[in-house]
PDB file of C-alpha atoms in Angstrom:
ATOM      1  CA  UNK O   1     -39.665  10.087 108.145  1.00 67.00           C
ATOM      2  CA  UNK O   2     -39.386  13.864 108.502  1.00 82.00           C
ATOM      3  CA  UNK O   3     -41.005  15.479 105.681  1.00 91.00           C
ATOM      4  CA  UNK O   4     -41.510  18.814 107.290  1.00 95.00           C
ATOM      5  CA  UNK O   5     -38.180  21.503 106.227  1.00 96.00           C
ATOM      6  CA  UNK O   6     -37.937  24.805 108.146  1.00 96.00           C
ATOM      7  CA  UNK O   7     -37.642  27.321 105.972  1.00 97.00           C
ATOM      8  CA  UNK O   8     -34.495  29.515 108.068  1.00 96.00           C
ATOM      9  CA  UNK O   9     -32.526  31.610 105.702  1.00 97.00           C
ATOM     10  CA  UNK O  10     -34.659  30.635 102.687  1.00 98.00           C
ATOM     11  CA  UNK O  11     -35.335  27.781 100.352  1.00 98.00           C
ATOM     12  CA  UNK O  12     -33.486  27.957  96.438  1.00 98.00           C
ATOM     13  CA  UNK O  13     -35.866  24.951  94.475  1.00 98.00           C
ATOM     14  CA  UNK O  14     -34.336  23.501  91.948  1.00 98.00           C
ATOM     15  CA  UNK O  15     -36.105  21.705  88.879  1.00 98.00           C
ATOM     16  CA  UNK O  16     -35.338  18.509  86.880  1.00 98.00           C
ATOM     17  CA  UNK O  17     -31.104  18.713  86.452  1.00 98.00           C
ATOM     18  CA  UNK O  18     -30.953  15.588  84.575  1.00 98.00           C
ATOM     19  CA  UNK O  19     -27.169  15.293  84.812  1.00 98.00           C
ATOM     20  CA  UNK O  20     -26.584  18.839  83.476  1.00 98.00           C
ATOM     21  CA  UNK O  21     -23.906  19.555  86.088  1.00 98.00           C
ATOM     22  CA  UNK O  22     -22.459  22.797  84.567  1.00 98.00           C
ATOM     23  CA  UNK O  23     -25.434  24.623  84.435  1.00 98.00           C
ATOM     24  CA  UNK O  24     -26.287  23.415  87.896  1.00 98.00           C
ATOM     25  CA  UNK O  25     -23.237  25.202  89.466  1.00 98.00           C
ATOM     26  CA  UNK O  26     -23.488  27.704  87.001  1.00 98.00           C
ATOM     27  CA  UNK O  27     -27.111  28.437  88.859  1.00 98.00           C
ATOM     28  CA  UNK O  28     -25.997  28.139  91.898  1.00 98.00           C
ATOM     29  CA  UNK O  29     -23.238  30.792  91.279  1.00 98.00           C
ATOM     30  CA  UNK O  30     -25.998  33.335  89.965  1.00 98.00           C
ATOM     31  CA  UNK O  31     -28.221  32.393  93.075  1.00 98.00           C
ATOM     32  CA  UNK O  32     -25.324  33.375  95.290  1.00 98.00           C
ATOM     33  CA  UNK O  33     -23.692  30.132  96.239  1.00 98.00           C
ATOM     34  CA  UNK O  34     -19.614  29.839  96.599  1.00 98.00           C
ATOM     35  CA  UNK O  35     -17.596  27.129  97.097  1.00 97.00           C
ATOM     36  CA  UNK O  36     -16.198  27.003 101.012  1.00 97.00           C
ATOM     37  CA  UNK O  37     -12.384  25.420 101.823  1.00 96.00           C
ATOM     38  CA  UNK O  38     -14.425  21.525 102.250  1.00 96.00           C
ATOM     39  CA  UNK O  39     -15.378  22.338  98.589  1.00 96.00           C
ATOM     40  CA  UNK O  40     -18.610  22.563  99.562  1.00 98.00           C
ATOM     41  CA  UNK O  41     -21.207  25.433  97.825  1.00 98.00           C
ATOM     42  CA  UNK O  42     -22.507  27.313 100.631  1.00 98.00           C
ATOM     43  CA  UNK O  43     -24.857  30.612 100.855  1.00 98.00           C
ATOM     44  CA  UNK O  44     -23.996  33.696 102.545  1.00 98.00           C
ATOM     45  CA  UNK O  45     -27.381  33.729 103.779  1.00 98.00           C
ATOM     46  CA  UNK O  46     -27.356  30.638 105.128  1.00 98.00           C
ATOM     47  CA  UNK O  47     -29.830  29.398 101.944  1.00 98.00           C
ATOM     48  CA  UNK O  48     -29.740  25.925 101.045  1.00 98.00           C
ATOM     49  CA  UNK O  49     -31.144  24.317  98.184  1.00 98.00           C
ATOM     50  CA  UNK O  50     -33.779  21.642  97.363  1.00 98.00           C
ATOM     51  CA  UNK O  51     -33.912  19.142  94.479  1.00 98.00           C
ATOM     52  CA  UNK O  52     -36.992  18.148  92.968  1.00 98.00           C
ATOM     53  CA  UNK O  53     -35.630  14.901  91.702  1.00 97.00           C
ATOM     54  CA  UNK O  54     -34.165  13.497  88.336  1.00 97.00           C
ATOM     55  CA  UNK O  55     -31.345  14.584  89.078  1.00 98.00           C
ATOM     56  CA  UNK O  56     -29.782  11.754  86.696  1.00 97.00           C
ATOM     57  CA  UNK O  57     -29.808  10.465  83.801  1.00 95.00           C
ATOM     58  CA  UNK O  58     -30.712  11.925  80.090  1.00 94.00           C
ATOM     59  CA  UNK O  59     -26.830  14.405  80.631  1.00 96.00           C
ATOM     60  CA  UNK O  60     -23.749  14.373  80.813  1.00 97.00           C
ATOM     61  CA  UNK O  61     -22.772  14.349  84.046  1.00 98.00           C
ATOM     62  CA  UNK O  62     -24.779  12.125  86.434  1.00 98.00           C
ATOM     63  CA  UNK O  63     -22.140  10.567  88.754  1.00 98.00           C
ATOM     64  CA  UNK O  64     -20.877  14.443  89.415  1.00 98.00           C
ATOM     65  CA  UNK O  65     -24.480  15.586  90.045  1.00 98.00           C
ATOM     66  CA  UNK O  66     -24.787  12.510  92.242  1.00 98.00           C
ATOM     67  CA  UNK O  67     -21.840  12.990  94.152  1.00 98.00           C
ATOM     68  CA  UNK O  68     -22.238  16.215  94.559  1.00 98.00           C
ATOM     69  CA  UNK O  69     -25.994  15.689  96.674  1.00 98.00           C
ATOM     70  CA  UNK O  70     -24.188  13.076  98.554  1.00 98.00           C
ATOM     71  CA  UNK O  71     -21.822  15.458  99.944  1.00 98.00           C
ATOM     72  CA  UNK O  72     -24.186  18.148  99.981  1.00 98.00           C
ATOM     73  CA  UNK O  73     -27.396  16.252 102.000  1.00 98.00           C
ATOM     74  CA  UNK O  74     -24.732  14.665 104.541  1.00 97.00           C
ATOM     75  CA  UNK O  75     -23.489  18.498 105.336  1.00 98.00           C
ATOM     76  CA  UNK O  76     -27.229  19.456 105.610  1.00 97.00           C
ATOM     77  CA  UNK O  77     -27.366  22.374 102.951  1.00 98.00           C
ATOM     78  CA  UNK O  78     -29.061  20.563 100.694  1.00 98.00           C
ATOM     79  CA  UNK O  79     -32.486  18.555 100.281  1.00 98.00           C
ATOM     80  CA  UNK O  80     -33.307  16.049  97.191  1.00 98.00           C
ATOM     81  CA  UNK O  81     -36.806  13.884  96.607  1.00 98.00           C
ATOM     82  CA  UNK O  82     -37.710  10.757  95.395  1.00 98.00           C
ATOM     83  CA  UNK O  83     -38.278  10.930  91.417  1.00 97.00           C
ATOM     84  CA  UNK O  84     -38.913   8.682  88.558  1.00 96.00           C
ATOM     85  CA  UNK O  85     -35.566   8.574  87.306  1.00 96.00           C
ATOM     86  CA  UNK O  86     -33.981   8.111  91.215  1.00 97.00           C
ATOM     87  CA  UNK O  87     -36.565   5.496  91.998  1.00 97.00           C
ATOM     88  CA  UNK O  88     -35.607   3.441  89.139  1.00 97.00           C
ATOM     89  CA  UNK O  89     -31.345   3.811  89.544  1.00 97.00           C
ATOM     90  CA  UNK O  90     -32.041   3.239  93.401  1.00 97.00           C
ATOM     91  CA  UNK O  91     -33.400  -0.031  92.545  1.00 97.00           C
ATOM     92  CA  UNK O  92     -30.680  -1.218  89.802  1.00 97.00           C
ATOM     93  CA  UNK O  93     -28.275  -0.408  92.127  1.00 97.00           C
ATOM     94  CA  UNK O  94     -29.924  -2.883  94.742  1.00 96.00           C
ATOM     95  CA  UNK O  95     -29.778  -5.579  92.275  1.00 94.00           C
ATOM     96  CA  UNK O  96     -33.475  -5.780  91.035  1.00 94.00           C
ATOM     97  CA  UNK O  97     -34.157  -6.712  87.210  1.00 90.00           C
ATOM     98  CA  UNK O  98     -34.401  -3.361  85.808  1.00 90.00           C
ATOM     99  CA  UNK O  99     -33.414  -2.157  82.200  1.00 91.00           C
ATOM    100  CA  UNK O 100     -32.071   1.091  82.163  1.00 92.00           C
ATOM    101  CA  UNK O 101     -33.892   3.033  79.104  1.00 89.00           C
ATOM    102  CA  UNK O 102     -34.830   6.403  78.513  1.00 87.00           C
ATOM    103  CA  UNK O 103     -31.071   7.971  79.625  1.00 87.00           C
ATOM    104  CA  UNK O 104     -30.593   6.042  82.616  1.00 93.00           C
ATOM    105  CA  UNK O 105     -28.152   3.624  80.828  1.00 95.00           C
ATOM    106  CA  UNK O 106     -26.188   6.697  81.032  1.00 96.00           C
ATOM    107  CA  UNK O 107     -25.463   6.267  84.398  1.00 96.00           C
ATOM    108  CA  UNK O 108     -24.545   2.712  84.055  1.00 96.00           C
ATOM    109  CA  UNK O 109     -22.048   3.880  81.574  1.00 96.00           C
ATOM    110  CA  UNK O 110     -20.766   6.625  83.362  1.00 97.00           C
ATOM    111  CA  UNK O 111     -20.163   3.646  86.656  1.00 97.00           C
ATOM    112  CA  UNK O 112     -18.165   1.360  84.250  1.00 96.00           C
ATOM    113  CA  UNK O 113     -15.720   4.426  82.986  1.00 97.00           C
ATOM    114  CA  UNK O 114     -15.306   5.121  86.869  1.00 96.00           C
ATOM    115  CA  UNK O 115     -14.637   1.495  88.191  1.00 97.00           C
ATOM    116  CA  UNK O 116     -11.985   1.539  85.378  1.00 96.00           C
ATOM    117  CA  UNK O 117     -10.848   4.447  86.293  1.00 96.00           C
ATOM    118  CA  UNK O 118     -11.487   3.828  90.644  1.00 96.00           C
ATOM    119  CA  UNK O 119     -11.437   0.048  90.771  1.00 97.00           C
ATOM    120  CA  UNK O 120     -13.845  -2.127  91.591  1.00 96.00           C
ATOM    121  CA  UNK O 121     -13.894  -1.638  95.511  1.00 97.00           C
ATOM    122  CA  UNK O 122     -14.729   2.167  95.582  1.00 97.00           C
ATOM    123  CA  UNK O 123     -16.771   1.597  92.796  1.00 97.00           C
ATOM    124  CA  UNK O 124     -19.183  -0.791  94.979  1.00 97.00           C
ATOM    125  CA  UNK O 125     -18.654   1.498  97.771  1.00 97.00           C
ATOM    126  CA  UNK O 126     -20.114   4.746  95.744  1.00 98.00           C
ATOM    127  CA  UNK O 127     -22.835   2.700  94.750  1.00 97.00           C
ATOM    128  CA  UNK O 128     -23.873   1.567  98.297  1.00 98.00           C
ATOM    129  CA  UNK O 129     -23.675   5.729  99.306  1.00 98.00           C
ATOM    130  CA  UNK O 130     -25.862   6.343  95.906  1.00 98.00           C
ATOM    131  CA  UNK O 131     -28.544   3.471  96.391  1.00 98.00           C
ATOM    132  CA  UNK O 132     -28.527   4.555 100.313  1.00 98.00           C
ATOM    133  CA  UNK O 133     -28.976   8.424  99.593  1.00 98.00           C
ATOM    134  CA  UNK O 134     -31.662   7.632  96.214  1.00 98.00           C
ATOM    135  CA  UNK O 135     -34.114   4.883  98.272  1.00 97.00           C
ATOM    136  CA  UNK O 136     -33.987   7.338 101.636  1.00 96.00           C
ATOM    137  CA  UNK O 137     -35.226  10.262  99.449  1.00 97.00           C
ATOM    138  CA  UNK O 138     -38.788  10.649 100.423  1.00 97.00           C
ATOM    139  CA  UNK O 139     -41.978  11.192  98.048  1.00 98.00           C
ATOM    140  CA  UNK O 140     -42.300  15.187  99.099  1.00 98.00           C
ATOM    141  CA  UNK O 141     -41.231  18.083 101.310  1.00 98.00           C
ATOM    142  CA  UNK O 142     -43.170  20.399 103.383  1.00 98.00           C
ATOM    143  CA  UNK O 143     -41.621  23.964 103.486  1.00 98.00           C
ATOM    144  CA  UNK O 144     -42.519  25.343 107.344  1.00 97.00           C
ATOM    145  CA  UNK O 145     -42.244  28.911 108.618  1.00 96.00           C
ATOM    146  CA  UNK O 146     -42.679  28.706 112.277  1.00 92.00           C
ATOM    147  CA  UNK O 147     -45.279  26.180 112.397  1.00 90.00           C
ATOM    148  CA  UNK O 148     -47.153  27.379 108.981  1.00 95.00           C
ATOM    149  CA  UNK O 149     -47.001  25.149 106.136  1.00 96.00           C
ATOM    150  CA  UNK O 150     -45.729  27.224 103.258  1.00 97.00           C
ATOM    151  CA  UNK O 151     -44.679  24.953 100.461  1.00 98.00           C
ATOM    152  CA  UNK O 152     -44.827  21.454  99.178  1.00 98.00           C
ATOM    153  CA  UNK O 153     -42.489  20.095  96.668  1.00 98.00           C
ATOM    154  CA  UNK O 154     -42.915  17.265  94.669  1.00 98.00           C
ATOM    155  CA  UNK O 155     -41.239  15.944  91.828  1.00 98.00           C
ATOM    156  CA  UNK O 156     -44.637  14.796  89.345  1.00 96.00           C
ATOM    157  CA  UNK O 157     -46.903  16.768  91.976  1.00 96.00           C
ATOM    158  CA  UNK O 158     -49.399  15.255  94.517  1.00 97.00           C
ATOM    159  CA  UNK O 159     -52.800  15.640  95.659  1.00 96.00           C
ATOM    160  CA  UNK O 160     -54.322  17.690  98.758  1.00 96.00           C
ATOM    161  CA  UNK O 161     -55.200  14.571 100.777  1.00 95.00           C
ATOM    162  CA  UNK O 162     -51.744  13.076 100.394  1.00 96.00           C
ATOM    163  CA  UNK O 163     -49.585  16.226 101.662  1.00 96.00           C
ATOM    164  CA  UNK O 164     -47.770  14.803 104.922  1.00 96.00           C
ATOM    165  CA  UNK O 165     -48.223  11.335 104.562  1.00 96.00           C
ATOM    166  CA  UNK O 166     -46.048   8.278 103.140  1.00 95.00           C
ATOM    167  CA  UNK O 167     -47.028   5.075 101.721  1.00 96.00           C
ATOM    168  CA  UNK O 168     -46.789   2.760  98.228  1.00 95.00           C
ATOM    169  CA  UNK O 169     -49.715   4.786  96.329  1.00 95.00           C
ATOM    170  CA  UNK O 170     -48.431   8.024  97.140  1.00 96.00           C
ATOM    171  CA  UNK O 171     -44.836   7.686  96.598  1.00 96.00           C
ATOM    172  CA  UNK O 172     -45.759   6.310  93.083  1.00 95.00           C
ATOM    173  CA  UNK O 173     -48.303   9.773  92.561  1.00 96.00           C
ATOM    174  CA  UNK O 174     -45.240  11.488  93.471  1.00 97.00           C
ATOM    175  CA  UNK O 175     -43.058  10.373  91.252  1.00 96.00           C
ATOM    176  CA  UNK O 176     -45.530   9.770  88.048  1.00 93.00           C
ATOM    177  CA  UNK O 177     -48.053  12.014  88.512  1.00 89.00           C
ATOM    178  CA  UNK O 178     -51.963  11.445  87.928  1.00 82.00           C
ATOM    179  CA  UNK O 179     -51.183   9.018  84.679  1.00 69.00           C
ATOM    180  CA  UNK O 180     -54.159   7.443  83.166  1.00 63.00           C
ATOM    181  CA  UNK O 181     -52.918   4.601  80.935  1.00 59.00           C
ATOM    182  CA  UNK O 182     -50.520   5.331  77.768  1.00 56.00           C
ATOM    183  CA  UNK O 183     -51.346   6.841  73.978  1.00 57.00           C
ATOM    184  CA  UNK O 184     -50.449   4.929  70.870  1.00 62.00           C
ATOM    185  CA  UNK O 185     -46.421   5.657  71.110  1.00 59.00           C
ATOM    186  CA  UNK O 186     -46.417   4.417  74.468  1.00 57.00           C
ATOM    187  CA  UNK O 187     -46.298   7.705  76.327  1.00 63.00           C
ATOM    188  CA  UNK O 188     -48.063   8.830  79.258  1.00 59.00           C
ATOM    189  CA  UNK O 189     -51.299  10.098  79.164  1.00 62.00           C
ATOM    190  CA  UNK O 190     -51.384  12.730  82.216  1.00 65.00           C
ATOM    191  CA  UNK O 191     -53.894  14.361  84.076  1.00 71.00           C
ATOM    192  CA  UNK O 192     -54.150  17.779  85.158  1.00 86.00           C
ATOM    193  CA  UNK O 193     -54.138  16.854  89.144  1.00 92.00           C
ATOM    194  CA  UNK O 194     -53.264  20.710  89.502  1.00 92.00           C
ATOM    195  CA  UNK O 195     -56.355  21.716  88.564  1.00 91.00           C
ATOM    196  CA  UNK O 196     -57.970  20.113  91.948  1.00 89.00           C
ATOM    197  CA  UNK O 197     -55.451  21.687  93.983  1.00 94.00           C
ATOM    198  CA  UNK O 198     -57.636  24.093  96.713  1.00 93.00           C
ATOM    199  CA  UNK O 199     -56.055  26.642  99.177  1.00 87.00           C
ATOM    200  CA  UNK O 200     -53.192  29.071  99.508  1.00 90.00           C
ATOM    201  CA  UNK O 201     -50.594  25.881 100.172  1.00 96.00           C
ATOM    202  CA  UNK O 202     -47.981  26.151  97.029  1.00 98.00           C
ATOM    203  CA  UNK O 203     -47.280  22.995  95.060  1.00 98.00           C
ATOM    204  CA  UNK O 204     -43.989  23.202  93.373  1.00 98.00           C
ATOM    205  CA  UNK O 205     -43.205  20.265  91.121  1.00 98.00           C
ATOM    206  CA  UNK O 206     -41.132  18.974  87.978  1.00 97.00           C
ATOM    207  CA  UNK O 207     -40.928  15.882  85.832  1.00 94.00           C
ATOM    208  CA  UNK O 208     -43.555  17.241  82.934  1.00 94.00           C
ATOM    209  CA  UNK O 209     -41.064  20.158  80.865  1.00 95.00           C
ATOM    210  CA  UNK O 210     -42.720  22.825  80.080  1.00 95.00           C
ATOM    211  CA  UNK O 211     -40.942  25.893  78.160  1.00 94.00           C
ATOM    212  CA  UNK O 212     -41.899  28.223  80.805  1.00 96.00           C
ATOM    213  CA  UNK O 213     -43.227  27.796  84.294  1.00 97.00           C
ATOM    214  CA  UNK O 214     -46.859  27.053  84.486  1.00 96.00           C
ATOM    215  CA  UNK O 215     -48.622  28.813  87.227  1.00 96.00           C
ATOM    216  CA  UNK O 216     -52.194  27.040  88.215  1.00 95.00           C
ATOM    217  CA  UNK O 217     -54.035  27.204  91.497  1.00 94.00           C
ATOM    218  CA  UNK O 218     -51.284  27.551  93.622  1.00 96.00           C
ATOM    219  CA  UNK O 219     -49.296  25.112  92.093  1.00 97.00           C
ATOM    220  CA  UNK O 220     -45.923  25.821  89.934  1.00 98.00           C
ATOM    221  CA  UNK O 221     -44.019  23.640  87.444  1.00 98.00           C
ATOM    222  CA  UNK O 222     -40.252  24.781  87.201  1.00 98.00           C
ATOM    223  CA  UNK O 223     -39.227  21.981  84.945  1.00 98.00           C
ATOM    224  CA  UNK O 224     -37.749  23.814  81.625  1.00 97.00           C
ATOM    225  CA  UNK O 225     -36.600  20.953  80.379  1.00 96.00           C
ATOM    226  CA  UNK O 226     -32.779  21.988  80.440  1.00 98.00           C
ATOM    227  CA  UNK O 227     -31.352  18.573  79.028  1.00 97.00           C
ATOM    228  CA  UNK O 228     -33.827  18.784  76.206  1.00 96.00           C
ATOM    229  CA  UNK O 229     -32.063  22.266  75.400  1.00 96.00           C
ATOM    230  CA  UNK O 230     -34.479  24.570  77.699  1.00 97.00           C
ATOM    231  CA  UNK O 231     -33.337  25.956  81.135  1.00 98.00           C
ATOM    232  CA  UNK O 232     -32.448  25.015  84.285  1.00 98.00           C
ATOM    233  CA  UNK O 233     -35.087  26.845  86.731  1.00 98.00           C
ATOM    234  CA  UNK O 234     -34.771  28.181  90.476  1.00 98.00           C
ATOM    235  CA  UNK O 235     -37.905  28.891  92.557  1.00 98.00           C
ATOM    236  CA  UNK O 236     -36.587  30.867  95.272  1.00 98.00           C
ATOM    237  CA  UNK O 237     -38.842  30.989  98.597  1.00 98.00           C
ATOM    238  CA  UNK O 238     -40.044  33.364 100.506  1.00 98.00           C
ATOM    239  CA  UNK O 239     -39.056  35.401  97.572  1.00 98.00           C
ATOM    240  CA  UNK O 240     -41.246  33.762  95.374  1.00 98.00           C
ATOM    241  CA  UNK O 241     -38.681  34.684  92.284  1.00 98.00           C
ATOM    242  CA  UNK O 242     -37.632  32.506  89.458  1.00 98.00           C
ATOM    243  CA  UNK O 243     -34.168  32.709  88.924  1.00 98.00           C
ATOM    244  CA  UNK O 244     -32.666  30.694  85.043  1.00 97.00           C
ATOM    245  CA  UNK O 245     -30.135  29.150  83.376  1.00 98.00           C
ATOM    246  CA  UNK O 246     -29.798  28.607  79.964  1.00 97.00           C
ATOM    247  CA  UNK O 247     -28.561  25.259  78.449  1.00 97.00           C
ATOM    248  CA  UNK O 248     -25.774  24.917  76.188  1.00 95.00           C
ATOM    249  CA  UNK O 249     -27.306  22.525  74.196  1.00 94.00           C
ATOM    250  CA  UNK O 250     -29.791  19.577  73.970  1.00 94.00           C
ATOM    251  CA  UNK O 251     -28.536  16.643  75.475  1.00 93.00           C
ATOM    252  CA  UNK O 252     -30.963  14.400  74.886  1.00 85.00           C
ATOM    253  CA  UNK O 253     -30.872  13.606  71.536  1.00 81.00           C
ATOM    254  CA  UNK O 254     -34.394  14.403  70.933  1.00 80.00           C
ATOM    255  CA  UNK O 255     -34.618  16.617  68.524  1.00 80.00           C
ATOM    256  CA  UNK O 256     -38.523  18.229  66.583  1.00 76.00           C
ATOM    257  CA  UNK O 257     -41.489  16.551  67.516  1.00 73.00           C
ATOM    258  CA  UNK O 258     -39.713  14.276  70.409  1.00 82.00           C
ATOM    259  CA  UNK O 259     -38.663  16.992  72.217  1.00 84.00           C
ATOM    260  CA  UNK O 260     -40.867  18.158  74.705  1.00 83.00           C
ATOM    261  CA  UNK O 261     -39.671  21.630  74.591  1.00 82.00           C
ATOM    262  CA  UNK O 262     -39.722  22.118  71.236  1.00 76.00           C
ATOM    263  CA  UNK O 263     -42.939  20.685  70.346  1.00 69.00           C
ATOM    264  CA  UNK O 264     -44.819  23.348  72.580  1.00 64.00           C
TER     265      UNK O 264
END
């Protein structure tokens, strides 16, 4: 697998979407993108645009969000890696005994209103393209300008010694992060793996919201939680410039103390 990206006309890295398709587009308007006569959002520049994952699940609009890296990764203008929240739809969708929890029963229910509304043929059909495009994704990107490494994006983060390669242990980093065991609720206890991080390489990662970016050795989270009612972020490269959108509301449903953003 190809893990290495040239970087061209320039990189636009998007955080966690979570199925907030309006402010998606809504970013890539501000960042410059239009819509060509295929439908298809294209950059004057030639820019194209990188997912960090999660790009499901939690919103409103997951099967639009999906669709619209389906169309969007075939074309080549667009990039997406493997994430939690992908890893666990890709393998409900290829039949394995999952249950759908934290907002990814959203997508189930967003499937059945569009087999009623599809039938059942395309609806088996969109699934195959989703299940092929979400277990393809792989566990990080590198970001190349003419030979240099510039960039590595992953969606929890990932260590030094792991940038380039693939296997079972990393792809799980990847999409986790450095979790050691659970607290008394049953949520994650993480560690800080970006504290390790040595070198000028940048590390730009998601899946942890934080209400503003956090910038630490080289390494730079741009998930701002925009389904829990925070923004949609944009790390644009080689600009280095963080471009936002602002969400409409919380779509979670996770409101005080259960709301990552708000709790900060």
């Amino acid at each position: 697998m190809n893990m290495r990206i040239e970087l061209e006309y320039g990189i636009d890295i998007i955080g966690d979407i979570h199925a907030c398709f309006d402010e998606f587009i809504t970013l890539l308007k501000q960042l410059g993108y239009s819509q060509n006569n295929q439908g298809l959002y294209v950059h004057p520049e030639g820019r194209k645009i990188l997912s960090l994952g999660d790009i499901s699940s939690r919103g409103p609009y997951s099967l639009k969000t999906m669709e619209f890296f389906l169309r969007h990764i075939d074309a080549k203008l667009a990039y997406m890696i493997d994430s939690n929240h992908g890893w666990k739809i890709a393998r409900w969708l290829d039949g394995c005994n999952v249950k759908l929890t934290h907002g990814d029963e959203k997508v189930e229910e967003e499937l059945v209103q569009y087999e009623k509304k599809h039938g059942e043929q395309q609806t088996r059909d969109l699934k195959g393209r989703l299940k092929k495009m979400l277990m393809a994704a792989p566990s990080h990107y590198i970001i190349s300008d003419e030979g240099q490494d510039c960039v590595v994006c992953a969606h929890a983060g990932i260590k030094d010694e792991y940038i380039g390669k693939e296997n079972s242990r990393i792809k799980d980093f990847c999409r986790y992060g450095d979790v050691a065991g659970f607290d008394e609720r049953g949520k994650p206890i993480r560690k800080d793996w970006f504290n390790h991080h040595k070198g000028e390489l940048i590390i730009v990662w998601g899946h942890d919201p934080k209400r503003e970016p956090l910038i630490v050795n080289n390494t730079i989270n741009i998930d701002q939680g925009v389904v829990f009612g925070g923004k949609l972020t944009c790390y644009r490269y080689p600009e280095k410039e963080f471009v936002y959108v602002r969400a409409s509301k919380n779509y979670s449903g996770r409101v005080g103390q259960d709301n990552p953003i708000e709790k900060e």
